[in-house]
């Protein structure tokens, strides 16, 4: 196989450097001429006054004069002393026009008289011509720009793709973990680029396009960078938003220019990040869609698989919204492969942590495998953030190495937010929050099949006044009906505990998010997962599709009024059953509810071991409070009630969206929907 031709990332650099040097030299010459002119015209040693000139003329000491308008240059017969200097040549400006009387006086003293026309100095000439020179240079630049862009003014139609040069720091597959299947698929592409005959001899062809699909933060862009480092071929990088411009037709022109550059460097790889910015379904939206965006998409479709073949040009793209892409873009011949880059499993998370922990000085007590088991559902970006936060926490403590405690603090910070110890609750609010969280804990440990509760706290974090966190023993990819019904009961644990301890009239708004999430989960059970005998195995959730993100302008009602009423009744039945179940469990285990609440009021935070000890009826040993945590808090706003928030929940297979249930924590309000 012939050696790949050298990559020239920017052929215009020498020309640009030459132009800058030329401009610098010209500017220095201009300054030199102007300074010389000013010095010559303002030399105090050669300037004499008109009075001194007349005095020397009357003494007969003037030998020769040269007259130019009102300026006189001359020579003395004998040196003239002025300011401790001997002046032989002199200059002066006449106070008026040259008169006949002055000429007669000069002739009487036998002075040689000469005359010349006045000429401006070089400095004056350059200063007067400078605006015109700048104007001419500007228009020369405009014409060169228009010619360089293929007769496209200002190069608007040129592609903004960046060519990765060989001297760029490389990212290889060794720097990527948690995506083994994706790496295997991409390794075939790289091998195809290096040795096409290995596959073509059996009749195979080079894939046209590869689409990386997955939630945000899972490493799609990192995989593309690794492909650039492994391939050893020209690699063009561009974002989908770079095709969009304020002028009509610019996007399509940039697509054509991008593939022209690819053909010149074939075989090569073109990477387009966030391709959904330009590849959305045609005809969607008001008025039939966005004409400019559709023109760009049409140009992309033609370049990928049109009349002209782009042999050796592979298009690598990434998106987290494959559902909105145009079907013509996804067919074989354009994007031949779709590689799913999902959230990593426990083994992948451990590998990601090891990669990011290479640059950290770790103490001997750090167990990355244990951290990996405690971070289900997290992406690679989340794990990188945990490593970074752990390093920052260790630096704030002036530690020499990053310890396991630093990682635990970083994990809690990423999952639940920063502790707000400066926010002090009133005693009444502390009791409300303690019993609320204790209710969740009791339901979590007494209902079989639920994920173990590993931490509960009444220390405000983020926007929450308290948290109860559960972690699965292993990665969970599907959920049973029993688990979801138990989850509904656990969500109502806080509200039911308030009802039992303080009475129905003194319940707070702290359960608002719990009720919202329980309702969403129950609706998913009935409408999507077929877990209602009354409704049956019927999906009735099409009407929940987002407008303007899909293909429809409006929402269609695909269920009857009777079915809608039946769905509402089933959702209400599931919620009432969960509430009653929570009430029965808390009534039965009231002593555990009381002990957990009192322990929270005393310690503020309980771990898994302490919760298990309370469940067995054991007394907790006294625990000294670290000095760093002995911070008093100020009273909160009296109108503010306990609220809950949580990281993005884990989605279920077959669901249109994420299940409003826990991933790593149970009682936190999700701030956005997870993708994928």
mmCIF file of C-alpha atoms in Angstrom, residues 15-260:
data_model
loop_
_atom_site.group_PDB
_atom_site.id
_atom_site.type_symbol
_atom_site.label_atom_id
_atom_site.label_comp_id
_atom_site.label_asym_id
_atom_site.label_seq_id
_atom_site.Cartn_x
_atom_site.Cartn_y
_atom_site.Cartn_z
ATOM 1 C CA UNK A 15 1.802 33.530 2.357
ATOM 2 C CA UNK A 16 0.173 34.998 5.438
ATOM 3 C CA UNK A 17 3.513 35.175 7.202
ATOM 4 C CA UNK A 18 5.069 36.901 4.170
ATOM 5 C CA UNK A 19 2.285 39.464 4.017
ATOM 6 C CA UNK A 20 2.650 40.273 7.705
ATOM 7 C CA UNK A 21 6.437 40.704 7.393
ATOM 8 C CA UNK A 22 6.054 42.928 4.339
ATOM 9 C CA UNK A 23 3.563 45.154 6.116
ATOM 10 C CA UNK A 24 5.852 45.391 9.141
ATOM 11 C CA UNK A 25 8.872 46.391 7.036
ATOM 12 C CA UNK A 26 6.864 48.981 5.107
ATOM 13 C CA UNK A 27 5.607 50.494 8.348
ATOM 14 C CA UNK A 28 9.111 50.721 9.774
ATOM 15 C CA UNK A 29 10.404 52.419 6.626
ATOM 16 C CA UNK A 30 7.561 54.909 6.762
ATOM 17 C CA UNK A 31 8.332 55.769 10.369
ATOM 18 C CA UNK A 32 12.035 56.129 9.544
ATOM 19 C CA UNK A 33 11.392 58.519 6.662
ATOM 20 C CA UNK A 34 8.979 60.596 8.703
ATOM 21 C CA UNK A 35 11.415 60.783 11.603
ATOM 22 C CA UNK A 36 14.283 61.743 9.302
ATOM 23 C CA UNK A 37 12.202 64.451 7.711
ATOM 24 C CA UNK A 38 11.160 65.860 11.052
ATOM 25 C CA UNK A 39 14.731 65.843 12.340
ATOM 26 C CA UNK A 40 16.045 67.515 9.202
ATOM 27 C CA UNK A 41 13.368 70.181 9.243
ATOM 28 C CA UNK A 42 13.654 70.923 12.925
ATOM 29 C CA UNK A 43 17.423 70.867 13.568
ATOM 30 C CA UNK A 44 17.976 73.693 16.111
ATOM 31 C CA UNK A 45 21.701 73.964 15.331
ATOM 32 C CA UNK A 46 21.138 75.143 11.717
ATOM 33 C CA UNK A 47 18.185 77.467 12.321
ATOM 34 C CA UNK A 48 18.857 81.207 12.641
ATOM 35 C CA UNK A 49 16.473 84.085 13.134
ATOM 36 C CA UNK A 50 15.827 86.745 10.526
ATOM 37 C CA UNK A 51 17.472 89.343 12.790
ATOM 38 C CA UNK A 52 20.632 87.231 13.058
ATOM 39 C CA UNK A 53 20.609 86.779 9.287
ATOM 40 C CA UNK A 54 20.378 90.552 8.665
ATOM 41 C CA UNK A 55 23.173 91.176 11.159
ATOM 42 C CA UNK A 56 25.489 88.705 9.488
ATOM 43 C CA UNK A 57 24.525 90.105 6.087
ATOM 44 C CA UNK A 58 25.470 93.624 7.134
ATOM 45 C CA UNK A 59 28.854 92.274 8.355
ATOM 46 C CA UNK A 60 29.395 90.636 4.951
ATOM 47 C CA UNK A 61 29.465 87.128 6.441
ATOM 48 C CA UNK A 62 26.848 85.638 4.090
ATOM 49 C CA UNK A 63 28.391 83.782 1.161
ATOM 50 C CA UNK A 64 25.473 82.102 -0.629
ATOM 51 C CA UNK A 65 21.681 81.770 -0.326
ATOM 52 C CA UNK A 66 19.138 79.542 -2.012
ATOM 53 C CA UNK A 67 15.604 80.926 -2.021
ATOM 54 C CA UNK A 68 12.470 78.737 -2.181
ATOM 55 C CA UNK A 69 9.276 80.717 -1.597
ATOM 56 C CA UNK A 70 9.749 82.044 1.952
ATOM 57 C CA UNK A 71 12.503 79.584 2.922
ATOM 58 C CA UNK A 72 16.217 80.447 2.647
ATOM 59 C CA UNK A 73 19.103 77.968 2.807
ATOM 60 C CA UNK A 74 22.542 79.534 2.902
ATOM 61 C CA UNK A 75 26.235 79.438 3.831
ATOM 62 C CA UNK A 76 28.305 81.734 6.017
ATOM 63 C CA UNK A 77 31.792 82.841 4.994
ATOM 64 C CA UNK A 78 32.968 82.429 8.538
ATOM 65 C CA UNK A 79 31.389 80.139 11.173
ATOM 66 C CA UNK A 80 28.649 81.782 13.203
ATOM 67 C CA UNK A 81 28.558 80.975 16.919
ATOM 68 C CA UNK A 82 25.177 80.151 18.428
ATOM 69 C CA UNK A 83 24.345 78.131 21.494
ATOM 70 C CA UNK A 84 27.992 77.065 21.857
ATOM 71 C CA UNK A 85 27.949 75.666 18.338
ATOM 72 C CA UNK A 86 29.681 76.733 15.146
ATOM 73 C CA UNK A 87 27.164 77.090 12.317
ATOM 74 C CA UNK A 88 28.330 77.121 8.719
ATOM 75 C CA UNK A 89 25.069 76.332 6.909
ATOM 76 C CA UNK A 90 21.845 77.918 8.012
ATOM 77 C CA UNK A 91 18.119 77.876 7.390
ATOM 78 C CA UNK A 92 15.457 80.482 8.041
ATOM 79 C CA UNK A 93 11.927 81.419 7.111
ATOM 80 C CA UNK A 94 11.276 84.974 5.937
ATOM 81 C CA UNK A 95 8.686 86.926 7.932
ATOM 82 C CA UNK A 96 7.117 88.014 4.635
ATOM 83 C CA UNK A 97 7.534 87.608 0.918
ATOM 84 C CA UNK A 98 10.932 88.066 -0.716
ATOM 85 C CA UNK A 99 11.236 91.811 -1.410
ATOM 86 C CA UNK A 100 13.360 93.719 -3.873
ATOM 87 C CA UNK A 101 15.054 95.491 -0.991
ATOM 88 C CA UNK A 102 16.390 92.247 0.390
ATOM 89 C CA UNK A 103 17.653 91.234 -3.036
ATOM 90 C CA UNK A 104 19.460 94.534 -3.432
ATOM 91 C CA UNK A 105 21.078 94.094 -0.010
ATOM 92 C CA UNK A 106 22.230 90.621 -0.956
ATOM 93 C CA UNK A 107 23.684 91.863 -4.246
ATOM 94 C CA UNK A 108 25.420 94.733 -2.462
ATOM 95 C CA UNK A 109 27.254 92.264 -0.243
ATOM 96 C CA UNK A 110 28.255 90.080 -3.231
ATOM 97 C CA UNK A 111 26.070 87.188 -2.029
ATOM 98 C CA UNK A 112 25.504 84.422 -4.517
ATOM 99 C CA UNK A 113 21.741 84.146 -5.035
ATOM 100 C CA UNK A 114 20.056 80.965 -6.256
ATOM 101 C CA UNK A 115 16.396 79.985 -6.466
ATOM 102 C CA UNK A 116 14.449 76.698 -6.682
ATOM 103 C CA UNK A 117 10.855 75.569 -6.591
ATOM 104 C CA UNK A 118 9.580 74.109 -3.323
ATOM 105 C CA UNK A 119 9.205 70.324 -3.140
ATOM 106 C CA UNK A 120 7.572 68.393 -0.346
ATOM 107 C CA UNK A 121 9.686 66.045 1.754
ATOM 108 C CA UNK A 122 9.473 62.302 1.562
ATOM 109 C CA UNK A 123 7.654 62.251 4.844
ATOM 110 C CA UNK A 124 5.040 64.665 3.599
ATOM 111 C CA UNK A 125 4.606 62.682 0.393
ATOM 112 C CA UNK A 126 4.095 59.427 2.271
ATOM 113 C CA UNK A 127 1.661 60.989 4.711
ATOM 114 C CA UNK A 128 -0.429 62.435 1.916
ATOM 115 C CA UNK A 129 -0.399 59.168 -0.030
ATOM 116 C CA UNK A 130 -1.060 56.884 2.950
ATOM 117 C CA UNK A 131 -4.912 56.998 2.776
ATOM 118 C CA UNK A 132 -4.833 56.128 -0.920
ATOM 119 C CA UNK A 133 -2.385 53.306 -0.319
ATOM 120 C CA UNK A 134 -4.626 51.857 2.384
ATOM 121 C CA UNK A 135 -7.690 52.155 0.129
ATOM 122 C CA UNK A 136 -5.935 50.381 -2.736
ATOM 123 C CA UNK A 137 -4.644 47.646 -0.415
ATOM 124 C CA UNK A 138 -8.172 47.051 0.938
ATOM 125 C CA UNK A 139 -9.616 46.502 -2.532
ATOM 126 C CA UNK A 140 -6.743 44.225 -3.515
ATOM 127 C CA UNK A 141 -7.566 42.100 -0.435
ATOM 128 C CA UNK A 142 -11.257 42.013 -1.401
ATOM 129 C CA UNK A 143 -10.482 40.810 -4.950
ATOM 130 C CA UNK A 144 -8.015 38.153 -3.744
ATOM 131 C CA UNK A 145 -10.569 36.903 -1.221
ATOM 132 C CA UNK A 146 -13.273 36.567 -3.860
ATOM 133 C CA UNK A 147 -10.911 34.688 -6.194
ATOM 134 C CA UNK A 148 -9.625 32.388 -3.429
ATOM 135 C CA UNK A 149 -13.144 31.339 -2.480
ATOM 136 C CA UNK A 150 -14.029 29.991 -5.898
ATOM 137 C CA UNK A 151 -15.784 33.227 -6.855
ATOM 138 C CA UNK A 152 -17.634 33.205 -3.524
ATOM 139 C CA UNK A 153 -17.406 36.592 -1.847
ATOM 140 C CA UNK A 154 -15.715 36.613 1.555
ATOM 141 C CA UNK A 155 -15.321 32.809 1.433
ATOM 142 C CA UNK A 156 -18.794 32.320 2.936
ATOM 143 C CA UNK A 157 -19.128 29.146 0.944
ATOM 144 C CA UNK A 158 -15.885 27.606 2.135
ATOM 145 C CA UNK A 159 -16.042 24.756 4.596
ATOM 146 C CA UNK A 160 -15.062 25.468 8.209
ATOM 147 C CA UNK A 161 -13.727 21.961 8.709
ATOM 148 C CA UNK A 162 -10.473 21.621 10.654
ATOM 149 C CA UNK A 163 -7.859 19.282 9.249
ATOM 150 C CA UNK A 164 -6.172 17.317 12.034
ATOM 151 C CA UNK A 165 -2.458 17.419 11.367
ATOM 152 C CA UNK A 166 0.003 14.622 12.274
ATOM 153 C CA UNK A 167 1.711 16.760 14.944
ATOM 154 C CA UNK A 168 -1.557 17.171 16.888
ATOM 155 C CA UNK A 169 -1.534 15.292 20.238
ATOM 156 C CA UNK A 170 -3.198 11.978 19.480
ATOM 157 C CA UNK A 171 -6.018 10.222 21.298
ATOM 158 C CA UNK A 172 -5.978 6.473 20.774
ATOM 159 C CA UNK A 173 -8.321 3.614 21.621
ATOM 160 C CA UNK A 174 -6.219 3.012 24.720
ATOM 161 C CA UNK A 175 -7.658 6.275 26.066
ATOM 162 C CA UNK A 176 -11.234 5.037 25.574
ATOM 163 C CA UNK A 177 -12.981 2.617 27.944
ATOM 164 C CA UNK A 178 -16.519 1.391 28.400
ATOM 165 C CA UNK A 179 -17.336 1.143 24.676
ATOM 166 C CA UNK A 180 -15.749 -2.131 23.547
ATOM 167 C CA UNK A 181 -18.306 -2.940 20.836
ATOM 168 C CA UNK A 182 -18.092 0.565 19.390
ATOM 169 C CA UNK A 183 -14.292 0.370 19.303
ATOM 170 C CA UNK A 184 -14.469 -2.964 17.504
ATOM 171 C CA UNK A 185 -16.760 -1.524 14.831
ATOM 172 C CA UNK A 186 -14.526 1.506 14.337
ATOM 173 C CA UNK A 187 -11.374 -0.628 14.223
ATOM 174 C CA UNK A 188 -12.783 -2.309 11.124
ATOM 175 C CA UNK A 189 -13.180 1.106 9.494
ATOM 176 C CA UNK A 190 -9.584 2.007 10.340
ATOM 177 C CA UNK A 191 -8.334 -1.321 9.009
ATOM 178 C CA UNK A 192 -10.328 -0.758 5.822
ATOM 179 C CA UNK A 193 -8.616 2.628 5.372
ATOM 180 C CA UNK A 194 -5.163 1.182 5.948
ATOM 181 C CA UNK A 195 -5.607 -1.877 3.697
ATOM 182 C CA UNK A 196 -8.684 -1.666 1.420
ATOM 183 C CA UNK A 197 -7.596 -4.696 -0.609
ATOM 184 C CA UNK A 198 -8.134 -6.970 2.400
ATOM 185 C CA UNK A 199 -11.877 -6.452 2.032
ATOM 186 C CA UNK A 200 -12.283 -5.455 -1.605
ATOM 187 C CA UNK A 201 -10.818 -8.768 -2.862
ATOM 188 C CA UNK A 202 -13.898 -10.467 -1.428
ATOM 189 C CA UNK A 203 -16.277 -7.954 -3.012
ATOM 190 C CA UNK A 204 -16.715 -5.660 -0.014
ATOM 191 C CA UNK A 205 -16.852 -1.911 -0.366
ATOM 192 C CA UNK A 206 -15.726 0.861 1.885
ATOM 193 C CA UNK A 207 -18.562 2.022 4.174
ATOM 194 C CA UNK A 208 -19.873 5.447 3.239
ATOM 195 C CA UNK A 209 -20.906 6.673 6.661
ATOM 196 C CA UNK A 210 -20.870 5.691 10.323
ATOM 197 C CA UNK A 211 -23.301 7.221 12.814
ATOM 198 C CA UNK A 212 -22.444 7.278 16.519
ATOM 199 C CA UNK A 213 -25.619 7.300 18.606
ATOM 200 C CA UNK A 214 -25.877 7.653 22.360
ATOM 201 C CA UNK A 215 -26.795 9.878 25.308
ATOM 202 C CA UNK A 216 -24.721 12.983 26.047
ATOM 203 C CA UNK A 217 -21.388 12.385 27.743
ATOM 204 C CA UNK A 218 -20.931 8.743 26.729
ATOM 205 C CA UNK A 219 -17.809 9.380 24.617
ATOM 206 C CA UNK A 220 -18.988 9.781 21.008
ATOM 207 C CA UNK A 221 -16.685 12.697 20.253
ATOM 208 C CA UNK A 222 -13.845 10.998 22.137
ATOM 209 C CA UNK A 223 -14.250 7.918 19.939
ATOM 210 C CA UNK A 224 -14.053 10.107 16.842
ATOM 211 C CA UNK A 225 -10.833 11.686 18.132
ATOM 212 C CA UNK A 226 -9.480 8.198 18.778
ATOM 213 C CA UNK A 227 -10.295 7.225 15.191
ATOM 214 C CA UNK A 228 -8.318 10.256 14.011
ATOM 215 C CA UNK A 229 -5.366 9.160 16.141
ATOM 216 C CA UNK A 230 -5.496 5.531 15.039
ATOM 217 C CA UNK A 231 -6.203 5.919 11.327
ATOM 218 C CA UNK A 232 -3.101 7.849 10.271
ATOM 219 C CA UNK A 233 -5.146 9.406 7.476
ATOM 220 C CA UNK A 234 -6.403 12.960 6.927
ATOM 221 C CA UNK A 235 -9.199 13.724 9.392
ATOM 222 C CA UNK A 236 -11.588 16.643 8.904
ATOM 223 C CA UNK A 237 -13.547 17.788 11.965
ATOM 224 C CA UNK A 238 -16.646 19.968 11.757
ATOM 225 C CA UNK A 239 -19.793 20.714 13.758
ATOM 226 C CA UNK A 240 -23.295 20.485 12.354
ATOM 227 C CA UNK A 241 -23.980 24.093 13.334
ATOM 228 C CA UNK A 242 -21.034 25.253 11.158
ATOM 229 C CA UNK A 243 -23.142 24.626 8.063
ATOM 230 C CA UNK A 244 -25.739 27.159 9.169
ATOM 231 C CA UNK A 245 -25.217 30.759 8.101
ATOM 232 C CA UNK A 246 -27.282 33.898 7.663
ATOM 233 C CA UNK A 247 -27.010 33.773 3.857
ATOM 234 C CA UNK A 248 -29.122 31.494 1.678
ATOM 235 C CA UNK A 249 -27.268 28.624 0.050
ATOM 236 C CA UNK A 250 -24.162 28.875 2.210
ATOM 237 C CA UNK A 251 -24.822 25.571 3.999
ATOM 238 C CA UNK A 252 -25.124 23.588 0.762
ATOM 239 C CA UNK A 253 -22.017 25.296 -0.603
ATOM 240 C CA UNK A 254 -20.040 24.350 2.498
ATOM 241 C CA UNK A 255 -21.159 20.735 2.179
ATOM 242 C CA UNK A 256 -19.887 20.595 -1.412
ATOM 243 C CA UNK A 257 -16.618 22.268 -0.470
ATOM 244 C CA UNK A 258 -16.138 19.858 2.443
ATOM 245 C CA UNK A 259 -16.448 16.802 0.231
ATOM 246 C CA UNK A 260 -14.216 18.386 -2.411
#
